[in-house]
JSON list of C-alpha atoms in Angstrom, two decimals:
[
{"chain": "A", "resi": 17, "resn": "GLY", "atom": "CA", "xyz": [-15.65, 8.80, 13.44]},
{"chain": "A", "resi": 18, "resn": "TRP", "atom": "CA", "xyz": [-14.59, 9.40, 9.70]},
{"chain": "A", "resi": 19, "resn": "ILE", "atom": "CA", "xyz": [-13.19, 7.13, 7.13]},
{"chain": "A", "resi": 20, "resn": "ASN", "atom": "CA", "xyz": [-10.07, 9.33, 5.69]},
{"chain": "A", "resi": 21, "resn": "GLU", "atom": "CA", "xyz": [-8.83, 8.06, 2.67]},
{"chain": "A", "resi": 22, "resn": "ASN", "atom": "CA", "xyz": [-4.54, 9.15, 2.58]},
{"chain": "A", "resi": 23, "resn": "ALA", "atom": "CA", "xyz": [-3.32, 8.24, -0.76]},
{"chain": "A", "resi": 24, "resn": "TYR", "atom": "CA", "xyz": [-2.13, 12.17, -1.14]},
{"chain": "A", "resi": 25, "resn": "ASN", "atom": "CA", "xyz": [-0.95, 12.28, 2.01]},
{"chain": "A", "resi": 26, "resn": "PRO", "atom": "CA", "xyz": [3.09, 13.07, 1.95]},
{"chain": "A", "resi": 27, "resn": "PHE", "atom": "CA", "xyz": [5.13, 10.23, 3.74]},
{"chain": "A", "resi": 28, "resn": "ASP", "atom": "CA", "xyz": [8.37, 10.57, 1.38]},
{"chain": "A", "resi": 29, "resn": "LEU", "atom": "CA", "xyz": [9.22, 14.36, 1.48]},
{"chain": "A", "resi": 30, "resn": "ASN", "atom": "CA", "xyz": [12.09, 13.23, -0.51]},
{"chain": "A", "resi": 31, "resn": "PRO", "atom": "CA", "xyz": [12.43, 15.98, -3.41]},
{"chain": "A", "resi": 32, "resn": "GLU", "atom": "CA", "xyz": [13.38, 12.69, -5.28]},
{"chain": "A", "resi": 33, "resn": "GLY", "atom": "CA", "xyz": [10.68, 10.25, -4.65]},
{"chain": "A", "resi": 34, "resn": "PRO", "atom": "CA", "xyz": [8.72, 8.51, -7.08]},
{"chain": "A", "resi": 35, "resn": "ALA", "atom": "CA", "xyz": [6.25, 10.56, -8.59]},
{"chain": "A", "resi": 36, "resn": "ASN", "atom": "CA", "xyz": [2.02, 10.55, -9.02]},
{"chain": "A", "resi": 37, "resn": "VAL", "atom": "CA", "xyz": [0.71, 11.45, -12.03]},
{"chain": "A", "resi": 38, "resn": "TRP", "atom": "CA", "xyz": [-2.26, 12.47, -10.02]},
{"chain": "A", "resi": 39, "resn": "SER", "atom": "CA", "xyz": [0.19, 14.64, -7.50]},
{"chain": "A", "resi": 40, "resn": "PRO", "atom": "CA", "xyz": [2.14, 17.72, -8.18]},
{"chain": "A", "resi": 41, "resn": "HIS", "atom": "CA", "xyz": [4.05, 16.27, -5.14]},
{"chain": "A", "resi": 42, "resn": "ARG", "atom": "CA", "xyz": [6.42, 13.72, -4.96]},
{"chain": "A", "resi": 43, "resn": "GLY", "atom": "CA", "xyz": [6.45, 10.72, -2.58]},
{"chain": "A", "resi": 44, "resn": "ASP", "atom": "CA", "xyz": [2.60, 10.97, -1.63]},
{"chain": "A", "resi": 45, "resn": "ALA", "atom": "CA", "xyz": [1.47, 7.80, -0.08]},
{"chain": "A", "resi": 46, "resn": "SER", "atom": "CA", "xyz": [-0.23, 6.17, -2.96]},
{"chain": "A", "resi": 47, "resn": "MET", "atom": "CA", "xyz": [3.31, 5.09, -3.87]},
{"chain": "A", "resi": 48, "resn": "TYR", "atom": "CA", "xyz": [3.90, 3.36, -1.22]},
{"chain": "A", "resi": 49, "resn": "LEU", "atom": "CA", "xyz": [1.18, 1.41, 0.77]},
{"chain": "A", "resi": 50, "resn": "GLY", "atom": "CA", "xyz": [-1.43, 0.42, -2.05]},
{"chain": "A", "resi": 51, "resn": "GLN", "atom": "CA", "xyz": [-0.18, -1.49, -6.19]},
{"chain": "A", "resi": 52, "resn": "ARG", "atom": "CA", "xyz": [2.17, 0.71, -7.15]},
{"chain": "A", "resi": 53, "resn": "ALA", "atom": "CA", "xyz": [4.31, -0.23, -4.32]},
{"chain": "A", "resi": 54, "resn": "ALA", "atom": "CA", "xyz": [3.81, -3.39, -4.97]},
{"chain": "A", "resi": 55, "resn": "THR", "atom": "CA", "xyz": [4.98, -2.92, -8.48]},
{"chain": "A", "resi": 56, "resn": "ARG", "atom": "CA", "xyz": [7.25, -0.97, -7.75]},
{"chain": "A", "resi": 57, "resn": "LEU", "atom": "CA", "xyz": [8.99, -3.31, -5.35]},
{"chain": "A", "resi": 58, "resn": "ALA", "atom": "CA", "xyz": [7.99, -6.57, -7.82]},
{"chain": "A", "resi": 59, "resn": "LYS", "atom": "CA", "xyz": [11.67, -6.63, -9.87]},
{"chain": "A", "resi": 60, "resn": "LYS", "atom": "CA", "xyz": [13.66, -6.87, -6.31]},
{"chain": "A", "resi": 61, "resn": "GLY", "atom": "CA", "xyz": [11.25, -9.52, -5.15]},
{"chain": "A", "resi": 62, "resn": "GLY", "atom": "CA", "xyz": [12.31, -11.60, -7.99]},
{"chain": "A", "resi": 63, "resn": "VAL", "atom": "CA", "xyz": [9.02, -11.29, -9.65]},
{"chain": "A", "resi": 64, "resn": "ASP", "atom": "CA", "xyz": [9.39, -12.82, -13.41]},
{"chain": "A", "resi": 65, "resn": "LEU", "atom": "CA", "xyz": [7.95, -9.18, -15.33]},
{"chain": "A", "resi": 66, "resn": "PRO", "atom": "CA", "xyz": [7.74, -8.73, -18.96]},
{"chain": "A", "resi": 67, "resn": "GLU", "atom": "CA", "xyz": [9.75, -5.27, -20.04]},
{"chain": "A", "resi": 68, "resn": "GLU", "atom": "CA", "xyz": [6.84, -2.91, -20.27]},
{"chain": "A", "resi": 69, "resn": "MET", "atom": "CA", "xyz": [5.78, -4.00, -16.42]},
{"chain": "A", "resi": 70, "resn": "MET", "atom": "CA", "xyz": [9.62, -2.76, -15.10]},
{"chain": "A", "resi": 71, "resn": "PRO", "atom": "CA", "xyz": [9.17, 0.27, -12.59]},
{"chain": "A", "resi": 72, "resn": "GLU", "atom": "CA", "xyz": [10.45, 2.35, -15.38]},
{"chain": "A", "resi": 73, "resn": "HIS", "atom": "CA", "xyz": [8.75, 1.50, -18.40]},
{"chain": "A", "resi": 74, "resn": "PRO", "atom": "CA", "xyz": [6.07, 4.34, -18.93]},
{"chain": "A", "resi": 75, "resn": "ASN", "atom": "CA", "xyz": [2.77, 2.11, -18.93]},
{"chain": "A", "resi": 76, "resn": "MET", "atom": "CA", "xyz": [3.96, 1.68, -15.50]},
{"chain": "A", "resi": 77, "resn": "ASN", "atom": "CA", "xyz": [4.25, 5.04, -14.90]},
{"chain": "A", "resi": 78, "resn": "ALA", "atom": "CA", "xyz": [0.79, 7.09, -16.63]},
{"chain": "A", "resi": 79, "resn": "ALA", "atom": "CA", "xyz": [-2.60, 7.27, -14.62]},
{"chain": "A", "resi": 80, "resn": "SER", "atom": "CA", "xyz": [-4.17, 3.88, -16.14]},
{"chain": "A", "resi": 81, "resn": "HIS", "atom": "CA", "xyz": [-4.12, 1.34, -13.75]},
{"chain": "A", "resi": 82, "resn": "VAL", "atom": "CA", "xyz": [-4.77, -1.98, -15.27]},
{"chain": "A", "resi": 83, "resn": "PRO", "atom": "CA", "xyz": [-0.94, -2.45, -16.17]},
{"chain": "A", "resi": 84, "resn": "HIS", "atom": "CA", "xyz": [-0.46, -2.73, -12.28]},
{"chain": "A", "resi": 85, "resn": "ALA", "atom": "CA", "xyz": [-3.32, -4.64, -11.77]},
{"chain": "A", "resi": 86, "resn": "GLN", "atom": "CA", "xyz": [-1.71, -7.18, -14.50]},
{"chain": "A", "resi": 87, "resn": "CYS", "atom": "CA", "xyz": [1.94, -6.82, -12.57]},
{"chain": "A", "resi": 88, "resn": "LEU", "atom": "CA", "xyz": [-0.02, -7.39, -9.17]},
{"chain": "A", "resi": 89, "resn": "LYS", "atom": "CA", "xyz": [-1.11, -10.17, -10.16]},
{"chain": "A", "resi": 90, "resn": "LYS", "atom": "CA", "xyz": [2.07, -12.03, -11.16]},
{"chain": "A", "resi": 91, "resn": "ILE", "atom": "CA", "xyz": [3.35, -10.80, -7.71]},
{"chain": "A", "resi": 92, "resn": "GLN", "atom": "CA", "xyz": [0.19, -12.54, -5.91]},
{"chain": "A", "resi": 93, "resn": "ALA", "atom": "CA", "xyz": [0.91, -15.88, -8.43]},
{"chain": "A", "resi": 94, "resn": "ALA", "atom": "CA", "xyz": [4.56, -15.95, -7.32]},
{"chain": "A", "resi": 95, "resn": "MET", "atom": "CA", "xyz": [3.59, -15.83, -3.59]},
{"chain": "A", "resi": 96, "resn": "LYS", "atom": "CA", "xyz": [1.83, -18.96, -4.04]},
{"chain": "A", "resi": 97, "resn": "ASP", "atom": "CA", "xyz": [5.09, -20.40, -5.54]},
{"chain": "A", "resi": 98, "resn": "PRO", "atom": "CA", "xyz": [6.79, -21.94, -2.78]},
{"chain": "A", "resi": 99, "resn": "GLU", "atom": "CA", "xyz": [10.07, -21.08, -4.14]},
{"chain": "A", "resi": 100, "resn": "LYS", "atom": "CA", "xyz": [9.45, -17.79, -4.72]},
{"chain": "A", "resi": 101, "resn": "GLU", "atom": "CA", "xyz": [7.01, -16.79, -1.57]},
{"chain": "A", "resi": 102, "resn": "PRO", "atom": "CA", "xyz": [10.45, -16.42, 0.47]},
{"chain": "A", "resi": 103, "resn": "GLN", "atom": "CA", "xyz": [11.63, -13.47, -1.64]},
{"chain": "A", "resi": 104, "resn": "VAL", "atom": "CA", "xyz": [8.29, -11.85, -2.92]},
{"chain": "A", "resi": 105, "resn": "ALA", "atom": "CA", "xyz": [7.63, -11.75, 0.84]},
{"chain": "A", "resi": 106, "resn": "LYS", "atom": "CA", "xyz": [9.46, -9.08, 1.18]},
{"chain": "A", "resi": 107, "resn": "ILE", "atom": "CA", "xyz": [7.17, -7.17, -1.20]},
{"chain": "A", "resi": 108, "resn": "TYR", "atom": "CA", "xyz": [5.06, -7.11, 0.84]},
{"chain": "A", "resi": 109, "resn": "GLN", "atom": "CA", "xyz": [7.09, -6.60, 4.22]},
{"chain": "A", "resi": 110, "resn": "SER", "atom": "CA", "xyz": [8.72, -3.45, 2.51]},
{"chain": "A", "resi": 111, "resn": "ILE", "atom": "CA", "xyz": [4.95, -2.12, 2.58]},
{"chain": "A", "resi": 112, "resn": "GLY", "atom": "CA", "xyz": [3.61, -2.80, 5.54]},
{"chain": "A", "resi": 113, "resn": "VAL", "atom": "CA", "xyz": [7.00, -1.13, 7.48]},
{"chain": "A", "resi": 114, "resn": "TYR", "atom": "CA", "xyz": [5.46, 1.91, 5.16]},
{"chain": "A", "resi": 115, "resn": "LEU", "atom": "CA", "xyz": [1.91, 1.19, 6.54]},
{"chain": "A", "resi": 116, "resn": "GLY", "atom": "CA", "xyz": [3.39, 1.23, 10.10]},
{"chain": "A", "resi": 117, "resn": "TYR", "atom": "CA", "xyz": [5.85, 4.05, 9.63]},
{"chain": "A", "resi": 118, "resn": "ALA", "atom": "CA", "xyz": [2.77, 6.36, 7.38]},
{"chain": "A", "resi": 119, "resn": "VAL", "atom": "CA", "xyz": [0.54, 5.40, 10.47]},
{"chain": "A", "resi": 120, "resn": "ALA", "atom": "CA", "xyz": [2.88, 6.67, 12.94]},
{"chain": "A", "resi": 121, "resn": "GLN", "atom": "CA", "xyz": [3.56, 9.75, 10.87]},
{"chain": "A", "resi": 122, "resn": "TYR", "atom": "CA", "xyz": [-0.17, 9.84, 10.49]},
{"chain": "A", "resi": 123, "resn": "CYS", "atom": "CA", "xyz": [-0.48, 10.06, 14.81]},
{"chain": "A", "resi": 124, "resn": "GLU", "atom": "CA", "xyz": [1.04, 13.52, 14.48]},
{"chain": "A", "resi": 125, "resn": "TYR", "atom": "CA", "xyz": [-2.17, 15.01, 13.75]},
{"chain": "A", "resi": 126, "resn": "LEU", "atom": "CA", "xyz": [-5.16, 12.64, 13.82]},
{"chain": "A", "resi": 127, "resn": "ASP", "atom": "CA", "xyz": [-6.09, 10.83, 17.03]},
{"chain": "A", "resi": 128, "resn": "ILE", "atom": "CA", "xyz": [-6.01, 7.07, 14.49]},
{"chain": "A", "resi": 129, "resn": "LYS", "atom": "CA", "xyz": [-7.61, 3.85, 17.27]},
{"chain": "A", "resi": 130, "resn": "ASN", "atom": "CA", "xyz": [-8.59, 1.66, 13.93]},
{"chain": "A", "resi": 131, "resn": "VAL", "atom": "CA", "xyz": [-6.71, 2.05, 11.11]},
{"chain": "A", "resi": 132, "resn": "LEU", "atom": "CA", "xyz": [-9.12, 0.37, 7.89]},
{"chain": "A", "resi": 133, "resn": "ILE", "atom": "CA", "xyz": [-7.28, -1.45, 4.86]},
{"chain": "A", "resi": 134, "resn": "LEU", "atom": "CA", "xyz": [-8.80, -1.95, 1.34]},
{"chain": "A", "resi": 135, "resn": "GLY", "atom": "CA", "xyz": [-7.34, -2.62, -1.53]},
{"chain": "A", "resi": 136, "resn": "ARG", "atom": "CA", "xyz": [-6.20, -5.44, -4.27]},
{"chain": "A", "resi": 137, "resn": "VAL", "atom": "CA", "xyz": [-2.83, -5.29, -2.84]},
{"chain": "A", "resi": 138, "resn": "THR", "atom": "CA", "xyz": [-4.03, -6.86, 0.75]},
{"chain": "A", "resi": 139, "resn": "THR", "atom": "CA", "xyz": [-5.26, -9.00, -1.27]},
{"chain": "A", "resi": 140, "resn": "GLY", "atom": "CA", "xyz": [-4.96, -12.87, 0.42]},
{"chain": "A", "resi": 141, "resn": "HIS", "atom": "CA", "xyz": [-1.76, -13.76, 2.23]},
{"chain": "A", "resi": 142, "resn": "GLY", "atom": "CA", "xyz": [0.74, -11.00, 1.39]},
{"chain": "A", "resi": 143, "resn": "GLY", "atom": "CA", "xyz": [-2.44, -8.33, 2.96]},
{"chain": "A", "resi": 144, "resn": "GLU", "atom": "CA", "xyz": [-1.46, -10.25, 6.34]},
{"chain": "A", "resi": 145, "resn": "ILE", "atom": "CA", "xyz": [2.49, -10.34, 6.41]},
{"chain": "A", "resi": 146, "resn": "MET", "atom": "CA", "xyz": [1.28, -6.19, 5.17]},
{"chain": "A", "resi": 147, "resn": "MET", "atom": "CA", "xyz": [-0.35, -5.52, 8.23]},
{"chain": "A", "resi": 148, "resn": "GLU", "atom": "CA", "xyz": [2.26, -8.22, 10.66]},
{"chain": "A", "resi": 149, "resn": "TYR", "atom": "CA", "xyz": [4.95, -5.75, 10.04]},
{"chain": "A", "resi": 150, "resn": "ALA", "atom": "CA", "xyz": [3.19, -2.65, 10.10]},
{"chain": "A", "resi": 151, "resn": "ARG", "atom": "CA", "xyz": [2.11, -3.93, 14.13]},
{"chain": "A", "resi": 152, "resn": "LYS", "atom": "CA", "xyz": [5.61, -4.87, 14.33]},
{"chain": "A", "resi": 153, "resn": "VAL", "atom": "CA", "xyz": [6.57, -0.91, 13.38]},
{"chain": "A", "resi": 154, "resn": "LEU", "atom": "CA", "xyz": [3.99, 0.77, 16.01]},
{"chain": "A", "resi": 155, "resn": "GLN", "atom": "CA", "xyz": [4.93, -2.46, 19.05]},
{"chain": "A", "resi": 156, "resn": "ALA", "atom": "CA", "xyz": [9.14, -1.70, 18.46]},
{"chain": "A", "resi": 157, "resn": "ASP", "atom": "CA", "xyz": [9.07, 1.92, 17.45]},
{"chain": "A", "resi": 158, "resn": "PHE", "atom": "CA", "xyz": [6.34, 3.91, 18.55]},
{"chain": "A", "resi": 159, "resn": "PRO", "atom": "CA", "xyz": [4.87, 1.38, 21.61]},
{"chain": "A", "resi": 160, "resn": "GLU", "atom": "CA", "xyz": [2.64, 4.54, 22.42]},
{"chain": "A", "resi": 161, "resn": "LEU", "atom": "CA", "xyz": [0.57, 3.87, 19.13]},
{"chain": "A", "resi": 162, "resn": "ALA", "atom": "CA", "xyz": [0.78, -0.20, 19.76]},
{"chain": "A", "resi": 163, "resn": "HIS", "atom": "CA", "xyz": [-3.31, -0.07, 20.36]},
{"chain": "A", "resi": 164, "resn": "ILE", "atom": "CA", "xyz": [-4.36, 0.43, 17.18]},
{"chain": "A", "resi": 165, "resn": "LYS", "atom": "CA", "xyz": [-5.99, -1.46, 15.23]},
{"chain": "A", "resi": 166, "resn": "PHE", "atom": "CA", "xyz": [-6.34, -2.58, 11.88]},
{"chain": "A", "resi": 167, "resn": "HIS", "atom": "CA", "xyz": [-8.73, -4.33, 10.27]},
{"chain": "A", "resi": 168, "resn": "THR", "atom": "CA", "xyz": [-9.99, -6.03, 7.02]},
{"chain": "A", "resi": 169, "resn": "PRO", "atom": "CA", "xyz": [-13.24, -5.71, 5.35]},
{"chain": "A", "resi": 170, "resn": "THR", "atom": "CA", "xyz": [-13.83, -9.65, 3.27]},
{"chain": "A", "resi": 171, "resn": "GLU", "atom": "CA", "xyz": [-11.39, -10.27, -0.11]},
{"chain": "A", "resi": 172, "resn": "HIS", "atom": "CA", "xyz": [-14.39, -8.94, -2.53]},
{"chain": "A", "resi": 173, "resn": "MET", "atom": "CA", "xyz": [-14.71, -6.02, 0.11]},
{"chain": "A", "resi": 174, "resn": "LYS", "atom": "CA", "xyz": [-11.08, -5.24, -0.49]},
{"chain": "A", "resi": 175, "resn": "ARG", "atom": "CA", "xyz": [-10.74, -5.07, -4.00]},
{"chain": "A", "resi": 176, "resn": "VAL", "atom": "CA", "xyz": [-13.74, -2.67, -3.93]},
{"chain": "A", "resi": 177, "resn": "GLY", "atom": "CA", "xyz": [-11.93, -0.40, -1.49]},
{"chain": "A", "resi": 178, "resn": "GLN", "atom": "CA", "xyz": [-12.68, 3.09, -3.27]},
{"chain": "A", "resi": 179, "resn": "CYS", "atom": "CA", "xyz": [-15.96, 2.13, -2.93]},
{"chain": "A", "resi": 180, "resn": "VAL", "atom": "CA", "xyz": [-16.48, 1.76, 0.13]},
{"chain": "A", "resi": 181, "resn": "ALA", "atom": "CA", "xyz": [-14.56, 5.22, 0.96]},
{"chain": "A", "resi": 182, "resn": "ALA", "atom": "CA", "xyz": [-16.69, 6.97, -0.91]},
{"chain": "A", "resi": 183, "resn": "ALA", "atom": "CA", "xyz": [-20.37, 5.47, 0.21]},
{"chain": "A", "resi": 184, "resn": "ALA", "atom": "CA", "xyz": [-18.68, 6.81, 4.32]},
{"chain": "A", "resi": 185, "resn": "LEU", "atom": "CA", "xyz": [-17.97, 10.12, 2.88]},
{"chain": "A", "resi": 186, "resn": "PRO", "atom": "CA", "xyz": [-20.05, 13.01, 4.25]},
{"chain": "A", "resi": 187, "resn": "GLU", "atom": "CA", "xyz": [-22.52, 15.14, 2.28]},
{"chain": "A", "resi": 188, "resn": "VAL", "atom": "CA", "xyz": [-21.13, 17.79, 1.47]},
{"chain": "A", "resi": 189, "resn": "LYS", "atom": "CA", "xyz": [-23.28, 21.23, 2.32]}
]
């Protein structure tokens, strides 16, 4: 089989869904399943953020990944704080629910048996929560898809996920 990256596939069809600077469409999967999803939810998840990391700030709506990576570090640090963890975990629960519904939606046109989870947002306990909630969605709402397996590589490989996906691309002739 092939590795497919579905970052720019439609996910939220709301015309007011979040915009992505790399896509002419709103509501693509990258805004719900990766670090941009986590940073959009950080404030609601109780993470203390400076003004320039607030979701509506221009820094967070530009092409650079740098402010999102910095914000994600704050989210991951908050996950390690026992007082903040229950609220911050809701960020990862939400992304897991999004992931479960995205996989079900993609099964409408892809024969999915395995899902490889990559990216910095999956690092640590938050990634485990995401997969747990994605599985719960499939089991509860799409029992015919409950057989789908979620896989994660090592922590190091998660952080370089795009390189893994790029290395698996077929040769174009």
